[in-house]
Coordinates of C-alpha atoms in Angstrom, one line a residue:
M1096 CA 6.9 2.1 -6.6
K1097 CA 7.4 -1.0 -4.6
A1098 CA 4.8 -3.6 -3.5
V1099 CA 4.8 -6.6 -1.2
V1100 CA 3.4 -9.9 -2.5
T1101 CA 2.4 -12.6 0.0
V1102 CA 1.6 -16.2 -0.9
V1103 CA 0.3 -18.8 1.6
G1104 CA -1.3 -22.1 1.1
R1105 CA -0.9 -25.9 0.8
D1106 CA 2.4 -26.7 -0.9
T1107 CA 2.1 -27.9 -4.5
V1108 CA 4.4 -28.0 -7.5
G1109 CA 4.6 -24.8 -9.5
I1110 CA 3.5 -22.1 -7.1
L1111 CA 6.7 -20.0 -7.4
A1112 CA 6.7 -20.4 -11.2
K1113 CA 3.1 -19.3 -11.5
I1114 CA 3.6 -16.1 -9.4
A1115 CA 6.9 -15.3 -11.1
G1116 CA 5.1 -15.7 -14.4
V1117 CA 2.7 -13.0 -13.5
C1118 CA 5.6 -10.8 -12.7
A1119 CA 7.3 -11.5 -16.0
E1120 CA 4.2 -11.0 -18.0
T1121 CA 3.5 -7.6 -16.5
N1122 CA 7.1 -6.3 -16.3
V1123 CA 7.2 -6.4 -12.5
N1124 CA 10.7 -6.8 -11.2
V1125 CA 11.3 -9.1 -8.2
E1126 CA 13.8 -7.5 -5.9
E1127 CA 13.7 -9.7 -2.9
V1128 CA 12.0 -13.1 -2.1
T1129 CA 11.9 -15.5 0.8
Q1130 CA 9.9 -18.7 0.9
S1131 CA 9.5 -21.6 3.2
I1132 CA 7.5 -24.7 3.6
L1133 CA 6.1 -25.1 7.1
S1134 CA 4.4 -28.4 7.9
G1135 CA 3.2 -28.7 4.3
T1136 CA 2.2 -25.0 4.1
F1137 CA 3.9 -22.9 1.4
A1138 CA 4.7 -19.3 2.6
M1139 CA 6.4 -16.7 0.4
I1140 CA 7.0 -12.9 0.6
M1141 CA 8.3 -11.0 -2.3
V1142 CA 9.3 -7.3 -2.6
V1143 CA 8.7 -6.2 -6.1
D1144 CA 9.2 -3.0 -8.1
V1145 CA 6.0 -2.1 -10.1
T1146 CA 7.3 1.1 -11.6
A1147 CA 7.5 -0.3 -15.1
C1148 CA 4.4 -2.5 -14.7
T1149 CA 2.4 -2.7 -18.0
I1150 CA -1.1 -2.7 -16.3
D1151 CA -2.7 -0.7 -13.5
F1152 CA -2.4 -1.8 -9.9
A1153 CA -6.0 -3.1 -9.6
E1154 CA -5.5 -5.3 -12.6
L1155 CA -2.2 -6.6 -11.2
Q1156 CA -3.9 -7.5 -8.0
R1157 CA -6.6 -9.4 -10.0
R1158 CA -4.0 -11.3 -11.9
F1159 CA -2.1 -12.3 -8.8
T1160 CA -5.4 -13.4 -7.1
A1161 CA -6.3 -15.5 -10.2
A1162 CA -2.9 -17.1 -10.3
G1163 CA -3.2 -18.0 -6.7
E1164 CA -6.7 -19.5 -7.2
E1165 CA -5.3 -21.6 -10.0
K1166 CA -2.6 -23.0 -7.6
G1167 CA -4.9 -23.2 -4.6
V1168 CA -3.1 -20.5 -2.6
D1169 CA -4.0 -17.1 -1.2
V1170 CA -2.0 -14.3 -2.9
K1171 CA -2.1 -10.7 -1.7
V1172 CA -0.3 -7.7 -3.2
T1173 CA 0.0 -4.4 -1.3
R1174 CA 1.7 -1.2 -2.1
Q1175 CA 4.9 -0.9 0.0
E1176 CA 3.9 2.4 1.6
L1177 CA 0.5 0.9 2.8
Y1178 CA 2.2 -2.2 4.0
D1179 CA 4.7 -0.2 6.0
A1180 CA 1.9 2.0 7.5
M1181 CA -0.1 -1.1 8.5
H1182 CA 3.0 -2.7 10.2
H1183 CA 4.3 0.5 12.0
I1184 CA 3.9 0.7 15.7

């Protein structure tokens, strides 16, 4: 199963490392990533494969949220099928 991780907030050192660390700790594979800094705002979207994740999806969401709070950014993780349905016209 795939998921989409979005990260937005004031740019600081270590945001990417913190979010990638959650992926590594939970056996989530990063398949695609794009990031940009827009007027001091960090913005990143990742497509990840959670098929082999070692924890359930709700706990994964909690860990990403906690990692974001530590870095002062907003992190959301959404299952790919839900994300696709929300953005389909």
